[in-house]
């Protein structure tokens, strides 16, 4: 799982576990958080009640665990074909152009 598809592929390609267990793009939930939520929602609608997860050997494991929780929560709310909820706005003062003058 990654913030982008490219990040998800890089994470999977760089993790030795998947050389043994198989690439997650071919046998599991794979892609962005939103793509994984949609896939989990489809599995839930098909009657799947449990998922087994291989955790990556990553320095940001806490982020991965938070995303796994988001997948489970999202799958219980989303229905196949539904649009995901809107992303929250950035904190005040972040990004954008500032007027100069």
PDB file of N, CA, C and O in Angstrom, residues 30-87:
ATOM      1  N   UNK A  30      -3.689  -4.348  -3.025  1.00  0.00           N
ATOM      2  CA  UNK A  30      -2.491  -3.678  -3.504  1.00  0.00           C
ATOM      3  C   UNK A  30      -2.867  -2.368  -4.163  1.00  0.00           C
ATOM      4  O   UNK A  30      -3.850  -2.282  -4.879  1.00  0.00           O
ATOM      5  N   UNK A  31      -2.090  -1.340  -3.900  1.00  0.00           N
ATOM      6  CA  UNK A  31      -2.299  -0.043  -4.529  1.00  0.00           C
ATOM      7  C   UNK A  31      -2.376   1.055  -3.493  1.00  0.00           C
ATOM      8  O   UNK A  31      -1.786   0.960  -2.411  1.00  0.00           O
ATOM      9  N   UNK A  32      -3.137   2.084  -3.815  1.00  0.00           N
ATOM     10  CA  UNK A  32      -3.311   3.198  -2.887  1.00  0.00           C
ATOM     11  C   UNK A  32      -4.298   2.804  -1.800  1.00  0.00           C
ATOM     12  O   UNK A  32      -5.010   1.795  -1.926  1.00  0.00           O
ATOM     13  N   UNK A  33      -4.371   3.596  -0.754  1.00  0.00           N
ATOM     14  CA  UNK A  33      -5.328   3.340   0.321  1.00  0.00           C
ATOM     15  C   UNK A  33      -6.738   3.230  -0.237  1.00  0.00           C
ATOM     16  O   UNK A  33      -7.482   2.303   0.085  1.00  0.00           O
ATOM     17  N   UNK A  34      -7.105   4.148  -1.119  1.00  0.00           N
ATOM     18  CA  UNK A  34      -8.455   4.129  -1.686  1.00  0.00           C
ATOM     19  C   UNK A  34      -8.704   2.882  -2.527  1.00  0.00           C
ATOM     20  O   UNK A  34      -9.797   2.305  -2.469  1.00  0.00           O
ATOM     21  N   UNK A  35      -7.706   2.453  -3.291  1.00  0.00           N
ATOM     22  CA  UNK A  35      -7.859   1.231  -4.092  1.00  0.00           C
ATOM     23  C   UNK A  35      -8.002   0.013  -3.190  1.00  0.00           C
ATOM     24  O   UNK A  35      -8.813  -0.886  -3.460  1.00  0.00           O
ATOM     25  N   UNK A  36      -7.237  -0.019  -2.107  1.00  0.00           N
ATOM     26  CA  UNK A  36      -7.326  -1.141  -1.168  1.00  0.00           C
ATOM     27  C   UNK A  36      -8.663  -1.144  -0.435  1.00  0.00           C
ATOM     28  O   UNK A  36      -9.253  -2.203  -0.204  1.00  0.00           O
ATOM     29  N   UNK A  37      -9.169   0.037  -0.078  1.00  0.00           N
ATOM     30  CA  UNK A  37     -10.486   0.115   0.557  1.00  0.00           C
ATOM     31  C   UNK A  37     -11.569  -0.421  -0.376  1.00  0.00           C
ATOM     32  O   UNK A  37     -12.440  -1.176   0.046  1.00  0.00           O
ATOM     33  N   UNK A  38     -11.511  -0.036  -1.646  1.00  0.00           N
ATOM     34  CA  UNK A  38     -12.509  -0.497  -2.608  1.00  0.00           C
ATOM     35  C   UNK A  38     -12.425  -2.010  -2.795  1.00  0.00           C
ATOM     36  O   UNK A  38     -13.455  -2.690  -2.860  1.00  0.00           O
ATOM     37  N   UNK A  39     -11.214  -2.547  -2.872  1.00  0.00           N
ATOM     38  CA  UNK A  39     -11.045  -3.998  -3.018  1.00  0.00           C
ATOM     39  C   UNK A  39     -11.556  -4.725  -1.779  1.00  0.00           C
ATOM     40  O   UNK A  39     -12.224  -5.756  -1.884  1.00  0.00           O
ATOM     41  N   UNK A  40     -11.267  -4.191  -0.601  1.00  0.00           N
ATOM     42  CA  UNK A  40     -11.745  -4.805   0.639  1.00  0.00           C
ATOM     43  C   UNK A  40     -13.268  -4.743   0.714  1.00  0.00           C
ATOM     44  O   UNK A  40     -13.911  -5.688   1.194  1.00  0.00           O
ATOM     45  N   UNK A  41     -13.869  -3.656   0.236  1.00  0.00           N
ATOM     46  CA  UNK A  41     -15.332  -3.544   0.213  1.00  0.00           C
ATOM     47  C   UNK A  41     -15.937  -4.613  -0.698  1.00  0.00           C
ATOM     48  O   UNK A  41     -16.947  -5.229  -0.347  1.00  0.00           O
ATOM     49  N   UNK A  42     -15.297  -4.848  -1.856  1.00  0.00           N
ATOM     50  CA  UNK A  42     -15.788  -5.901  -2.758  1.00  0.00           C
ATOM     51  C   UNK A  42     -15.693  -7.272  -2.092  1.00  0.00           C
ATOM     52  O   UNK A  42     -16.613  -8.086  -2.210  1.00  0.00           O
ATOM     53  N   UNK A  43     -14.582  -7.522  -1.393  1.00  0.00           N
ATOM     54  CA  UNK A  43     -14.432  -8.799  -0.691  1.00  0.00           C
ATOM     55  C   UNK A  43     -15.483  -8.946   0.410  1.00  0.00           C
ATOM     56  O   UNK A  43     -16.074 -10.019   0.583  1.00  0.00           O
ATOM     57  N   UNK A  44     -15.725  -7.878   1.159  1.00  0.00           N
ATOM     58  CA  UNK A  44     -16.743  -7.919   2.224  1.00  0.00           C
ATOM     59  C   UNK A  44     -18.125  -8.206   1.639  1.00  0.00           C
ATOM     60  O   UNK A  44     -18.889  -8.997   2.203  1.00  0.00           O
ATOM     61  N   UNK A  45     -18.442  -7.578   0.497  1.00  0.00           N
ATOM     62  CA  UNK A  45     -19.734  -7.825  -0.149  1.00  0.00           C
ATOM     63  C   UNK A  45     -19.860  -9.266  -0.635  1.00  0.00           C
ATOM     64  O   UNK A  45     -20.960  -9.801  -0.705  1.00  0.00           O
ATOM     65  N   UNK A  46     -18.716  -9.888  -0.929  1.00  0.00           N
ATOM     66  CA  UNK A  46     -18.705 -11.278  -1.382  1.00  0.00           C
ATOM     67  C   UNK A  46     -18.753 -12.256  -0.206  1.00  0.00           C
ATOM     68  O   UNK A  46     -18.786 -13.465  -0.413  1.00  0.00           O
ATOM     69  N   UNK A  47     -18.705 -11.727   1.027  1.00  0.00           N
ATOM     70  CA  UNK A  47     -18.809 -12.589   2.200  1.00  0.00           C
ATOM     71  C   UNK A  47     -17.520 -12.827   2.954  1.00  0.00           C
ATOM     72  O   UNK A  47     -17.519 -13.546   3.953  1.00  0.00           O
ATOM     73  N   UNK A  48     -16.416 -12.250   2.519  1.00  0.00           N
ATOM     74  CA  UNK A  48     -15.145 -12.416   3.227  1.00  0.00           C
ATOM     75  C   UNK A  48     -15.227 -11.666   4.555  1.00  0.00           C
ATOM     76  O   UNK A  48     -15.662 -10.524   4.604  1.00  0.00           O
ATOM     77  N   UNK A  49     -14.836 -12.324   5.627  1.00  0.00           N
ATOM     78  CA  UNK A  49     -14.904 -11.696   6.948  1.00  0.00           C
ATOM     79  C   UNK A  49     -13.544 -11.508   7.596  1.00  0.00           C
ATOM     80  O   UNK A  49     -13.439 -10.851   8.624  1.00  0.00           O
ATOM     81  N   UNK A  50     -12.491 -12.100   7.024  1.00  0.00           N
ATOM     82  CA  UNK A  50     -11.150 -11.963   7.591  1.00  0.00           C
ATOM     83  C   UNK A  50     -10.123 -11.818   6.476  1.00  0.00           C
ATOM     84  O   UNK A  50     -10.277 -12.394   5.406  1.00  0.00           O
ATOM     85  N   UNK A  51      -9.083 -11.053   6.769  1.00  0.00           N
ATOM     86  CA  UNK A  51      -7.945 -10.917   5.866  1.00  0.00           C
ATOM     87  C   UNK A  51      -6.672 -11.198   6.648  1.00  0.00           C
ATOM     88  O   UNK A  51      -6.560 -10.803   7.807  1.00  0.00           O
ATOM     89  N   UNK A  52      -5.726 -11.878   6.026  1.00  0.00           N
ATOM     90  CA  UNK A  52      -4.410 -12.084   6.632  1.00  0.00           C
ATOM     91  C   UNK A  52      -3.454 -11.090   5.986  1.00  0.00           C
ATOM     92  O   UNK A  52      -3.524 -10.855   4.780  1.00  0.00           O
ATOM     93  N   UNK A  53      -2.594 -10.486   6.780  1.00  0.00           N
ATOM     94  CA  UNK A  53      -1.694  -9.459   6.267  1.00  0.00           C
ATOM     95  C   UNK A  53      -0.247  -9.794   6.574  1.00  0.00           C
ATOM     96  O   UNK A  53       0.072 -10.224   7.681  1.00  0.00           O
ATOM     97  N   UNK A  54       0.596  -9.611   5.581  1.00  0.00           N
ATOM     98  CA  UNK A  54       2.031  -9.640   5.781  1.00  0.00           C
ATOM     99  C   UNK A  54       2.461  -8.214   6.028  1.00  0.00           C
ATOM    100  O   UNK A  54       2.193  -7.327   5.212  1.00  0.00           O
ATOM    101  N   UNK A  55       3.115  -7.958   7.128  1.00  0.00           N
ATOM    102  CA  UNK A  55       3.577  -6.607   7.426  1.00  0.00           C
ATOM    103  C   UNK A  55       4.976  -6.411   6.864  1.00  0.00           C
ATOM    104  O   UNK A  55       5.846  -7.267   7.029  1.00  0.00           O
ATOM    105  N   UNK A  56       5.204  -5.284   6.195  1.00  0.00           N
ATOM    106  CA  UNK A  56       6.515  -5.038   5.594  1.00  0.00           C
ATOM    107  C   UNK A  56       7.559  -4.716   6.657  1.00  0.00           C
ATOM    108  O   UNK A  56       7.245  -4.260   7.754  1.00  0.00           O
ATOM    109  N   UNK A  57       8.798  -4.948   6.306  1.00  0.00           N
ATOM    110  CA  UNK A  57       9.910  -4.551   7.166  1.00  0.00           C
ATOM    111  C   UNK A  57      10.235  -3.104   6.809  1.00  0.00           C
ATOM    112  O   UNK A  57      11.129  -2.831   6.023  1.00  0.00           O
ATOM    113  N   UNK A  58       9.452  -2.188   7.352  1.00  0.00           N
ATOM    114  CA  UNK A  58       9.567  -0.783   6.975  1.00  0.00           C
ATOM    115  C   UNK A  58       9.757   0.084   8.213  1.00  0.00           C
ATOM    116  O   UNK A  58       9.265  -0.236   9.291  1.00  0.00           O
ATOM    117  N   UNK A  59      10.470   1.181   8.021  1.00  0.00           N
ATOM    118  CA  UNK A  59      10.695   2.096   9.142  1.00  0.00           C
ATOM    119  C   UNK A  59       9.415   2.831   9.531  1.00  0.00           C
ATOM    120  O   UNK A  59       9.311   3.345  10.636  1.00  0.00           O
ATOM    121  N   UNK A  60       8.424   2.857   8.628  1.00  0.00           N
ATOM    122  CA  UNK A  60       7.165   3.545   8.926  1.00  0.00           C
ATOM    123  C   UNK A  60       6.032   2.544   9.178  1.00  0.00           C
ATOM    124  O   UNK A  60       4.898   2.752   8.758  1.00  0.00           O
ATOM    125  N   UNK A  61       6.348   1.484   9.904  1.00  0.00           N
ATOM    126  CA  UNK A  61       5.359   0.450  10.180  1.00  0.00           C
ATOM    127  C   UNK A  61       4.110   1.027  10.843  1.00  0.00           C
ATOM    128  O   UNK A  61       2.997   0.582  10.582  1.00  0.00           O
ATOM    129  N   UNK A  62       4.267   2.040  11.677  1.00  0.00           N
ATOM    130  CA  UNK A  62       3.099   2.650  12.327  1.00  0.00           C
ATOM    131  C   UNK A  62       2.141   3.235  11.284  1.00  0.00           C
ATOM    132  O   UNK A  62       0.924   3.161  11.446  1.00  0.00           O
ATOM    133  N   UNK A  63       2.664   3.777  10.191  1.00  0.00           N
ATOM    134  CA  UNK A  63       1.805   4.288   9.122  1.00  0.00           C
ATOM    135  C   UNK A  63       1.077   3.152   8.420  1.00  0.00           C
ATOM    136  O   UNK A  63      -0.101   3.271   8.082  1.00  0.00           O
ATOM    137  N   UNK A  64       1.786   2.059   8.190  1.00  0.00           N
ATOM    138  CA  UNK A  64       1.179   0.892   7.546  1.00  0.00           C
ATOM    139  C   UNK A  64       0.031   0.364   8.410  1.00  0.00           C
ATOM    140  O   UNK A  64      -1.055   0.075   7.896  1.00  0.00           O
ATOM    141  N   UNK A  65       0.251   0.256   9.704  1.00  0.00           N
ATOM    142  CA  UNK A  65      -0.800  -0.230  10.596  1.00  0.00           C
ATOM    143  C   UNK A  65      -2.012   0.701  10.595  1.00  0.00           C
ATOM    144  O   UNK A  65      -3.161   0.240  10.617  1.00  0.00           O
ATOM    145  N   UNK A  66      -1.770   1.990  10.554  1.00  0.00           N
ATOM    146  CA  UNK A  66      -2.876   2.953  10.501  1.00  0.00           C
ATOM    147  C   UNK A  66      -3.654   2.796   9.200  1.00  0.00           C
ATOM    148  O   UNK A  66      -4.890   2.862   9.194  1.00  0.00           O
ATOM    149  N   UNK A  67      -2.942   2.566   8.099  1.00  0.00           N
ATOM    150  CA  UNK A  67      -3.630   2.380   6.821  1.00  0.00           C
ATOM    151  C   UNK A  67      -4.432   1.083   6.815  1.00  0.00           C
ATOM    152  O   UNK A  67      -5.534   1.046   6.264  1.00  0.00           O
ATOM    153  N   UNK A  68      -3.909   0.032   7.437  1.00  0.00           N
ATOM    154  CA  UNK A  68      -4.670  -1.224   7.527  1.00  0.00           C
ATOM    155  C   UNK A  68      -5.979  -1.007   8.276  1.00  0.00           C
ATOM    156  O   UNK A  68      -7.030  -1.511   7.883  1.00  0.00           O
ATOM    157  N   UNK A  69      -5.903  -0.249   9.342  1.00  0.00           N
ATOM    158  CA  UNK A  69      -7.123   0.067  10.104  1.00  0.00           C
ATOM    159  C   UNK A  69      -8.105   0.853   9.225  1.00  0.00           C
ATOM    160  O   UNK A  69      -9.299   0.592   9.235  1.00  0.00           O
ATOM    161  N   UNK A  70      -7.583   1.786   8.448  1.00  0.00           N
ATOM    162  CA  UNK A  70      -8.441   2.569   7.555  1.00  0.00           C
ATOM    163  C   UNK A  70      -9.093   1.694   6.491  1.00  0.00           C
ATOM    164  O   UNK A  70     -10.222   1.947   6.090  1.00  0.00           O
ATOM    165  N   UNK A  71      -8.391   0.680   6.035  1.00  0.00           N
ATOM    166  CA  UNK A  71      -8.975  -0.229   5.053  1.00  0.00           C
ATOM    167  C   UNK A  71     -10.159  -0.962   5.669  1.00  0.00           C
ATOM    168  O   UNK A  71     -11.223  -1.061   5.075  1.00  0.00           O
ATOM    169  N   UNK A  72      -9.983  -1.455   6.881  1.00  0.00           N
ATOM    170  CA  UNK A  72     -11.057  -2.195   7.538  1.00  0.00           C
ATOM    171  C   UNK A  72     -12.267  -1.301   7.786  1.00  0.00           C
ATOM    172  O   UNK A  72     -13.407  -1.686   7.523  1.00  0.00           O
ATOM    173  N   UNK A  73     -12.035  -0.103   8.273  1.00  0.00           N
ATOM    174  CA  UNK A  73     -13.138   0.821   8.529  1.00  0.00           C
ATOM    175  C   UNK A  73     -13.794   1.208   7.211  1.00  0.00           C
ATOM    176  O   UNK A  73     -15.012   1.205   7.088  1.00  0.00           O
ATOM    177  N   UNK A  74     -12.989   1.539   6.212  1.00  0.00           N
ATOM    178  CA  UNK A  74     -13.535   1.922   4.914  1.00  0.00           C
ATOM    179  C   UNK A  74     -14.339   0.813   4.270  1.00  0.00           C
ATOM    180  O   UNK A  74     -15.384   1.051   3.677  1.00  0.00           O
ATOM    181  N   UNK A  75     -13.874  -0.425   4.395  1.00  0.00           N
ATOM    182  CA  UNK A  75     -14.578  -1.553   3.787  1.00  0.00           C
ATOM    183  C   UNK A  75     -15.928  -1.786   4.430  1.00  0.00           C
ATOM    184  O   UNK A  75     -16.853  -2.262   3.777  1.00  0.00           O
ATOM    185  N   UNK A  76     -16.059  -1.430   5.696  1.00  0.00           N
ATOM    186  CA  UNK A  76     -17.341  -1.642   6.363  1.00  0.00           C
ATOM    187  C   UNK A  76     -18.357  -0.572   5.990  1.00  0.00           C
ATOM    188  O   UNK A  76     -19.548  -0.744   6.216  1.00  0.00           O
ATOM    189  N   UNK A  77     -17.890   0.524   5.410  1.00  0.00           N
ATOM    190  CA  UNK A  77     -18.773   1.639   5.064  1.00  0.00           C
ATOM    191  C   UNK A  77     -19.019   1.711   3.558  1.00  0.00           C
ATOM    192  O   UNK A  77     -20.122   1.979   3.117  1.00  0.00           O
ATOM    193  N   UNK A  78     -17.972   1.483   2.761  1.00  0.00           N
ATOM    194  CA  UNK A  78     -18.088   1.589   1.306  1.00  0.00           C
ATOM    195  C   UNK A  78     -18.874   0.429   0.724  1.00  0.00           C
ATOM    196  O   UNK A  78     -18.849  -0.684   1.243  1.00  0.00           O
ATOM    197  N   UNK A  79     -19.544   0.702  -0.367  1.00  0.00           N
ATOM    198  CA  UNK A  79     -20.187  -0.337  -1.158  1.00  0.00           C
ATOM    199  C   UNK A  79     -19.529  -0.306  -2.530  1.00  0.00           C
ATOM    200  O   UNK A  79     -19.137   0.767  -3.005  1.00  0.00           O
ATOM    201  N   UNK A  80     -19.395  -1.449  -3.192  1.00  0.00           N
ATOM    202  CA  UNK A  80     -18.753  -1.451  -4.506  1.00  0.00           C
ATOM    203  C   UNK A  80     -19.392  -0.416  -5.436  1.00  0.00           C
ATOM    204  O   UNK A  80     -20.604  -0.305  -5.527  1.00  0.00           O
ATOM    205  N   UNK A  81     -18.540   0.380  -6.059  1.00  0.00           N
ATOM    206  CA  UNK A  81     -19.009   1.406  -6.973  1.00  0.00           C
ATOM    207  C   UNK A  81     -19.225   2.764  -6.326  1.00  0.00           C
ATOM    208  O   UNK A  81     -19.334   3.772  -7.019  1.00  0.00           O
ATOM    209  N   UNK A  82     -19.308   2.822  -5.004  1.00  0.00           N
ATOM    210  CA  UNK A  82     -19.465   4.102  -4.316  1.00  0.00           C
ATOM    211  C   UNK A  82     -18.164   4.885  -4.390  1.00  0.00           C
ATOM    212  O   UNK A  82     -17.084   4.315  -4.332  1.00  0.00           O
ATOM    213  N   UNK A  83     -18.295   6.190  -4.474  1.00  0.00           N
ATOM    214  CA  UNK A  83     -17.107   7.046  -4.444  1.00  0.00           C
ATOM    215  C   UNK A  83     -16.595   7.143  -3.012  1.00  0.00           C
ATOM    216  O   UNK A  83     -17.389   7.138  -2.067  1.00  0.00           O
ATOM    217  N   UNK A  84     -15.284   7.220  -2.824  1.00  0.00           N
ATOM    218  CA  UNK A  84     -14.761   7.392  -1.464  1.00  0.00           C
ATOM    219  C   UNK A  84     -15.100   8.783  -0.951  1.00  0.00           C
ATOM    220  O   UNK A  84     -15.435   9.684  -1.715  1.00  0.00           O
ATOM    221  N   UNK A  85     -15.032   8.926   0.345  1.00  0.00           N
ATOM    222  CA  UNK A  85     -15.287  10.233   0.930  1.00  0.00           C
ATOM    223  C   UNK A  85     -14.191  11.209   0.509  1.00  0.00           C
ATOM    224  O   UNK A  85     -13.087  10.807   0.155  1.00  0.00           O
ATOM    225  N   UNK A  86     -14.519  12.477   0.570  1.00  0.00           N
ATOM    226  CA  UNK A  86     -13.559  13.508   0.183  1.00  0.00           C
ATOM    227  C   UNK A  86     -12.410  13.558   1.187  1.00  0.00           C
ATOM    228  O   UNK A  86     -12.608  13.306   2.379  1.00  0.00           O
ATOM    229  N   UNK A  87     -11.232  13.872   0.685  1.00  0.00           N
ATOM    230  CA  UNK A  87     -10.068  14.017   1.570  1.00  0.00           C
ATOM    231  C   UNK A  87     -10.267  15.240   2.455  1.00  0.00           C
ATOM    232  O   UNK A  87     -10.884  16.225   2.031  1.00  0.00           O
TER     233      UNK A  87
END
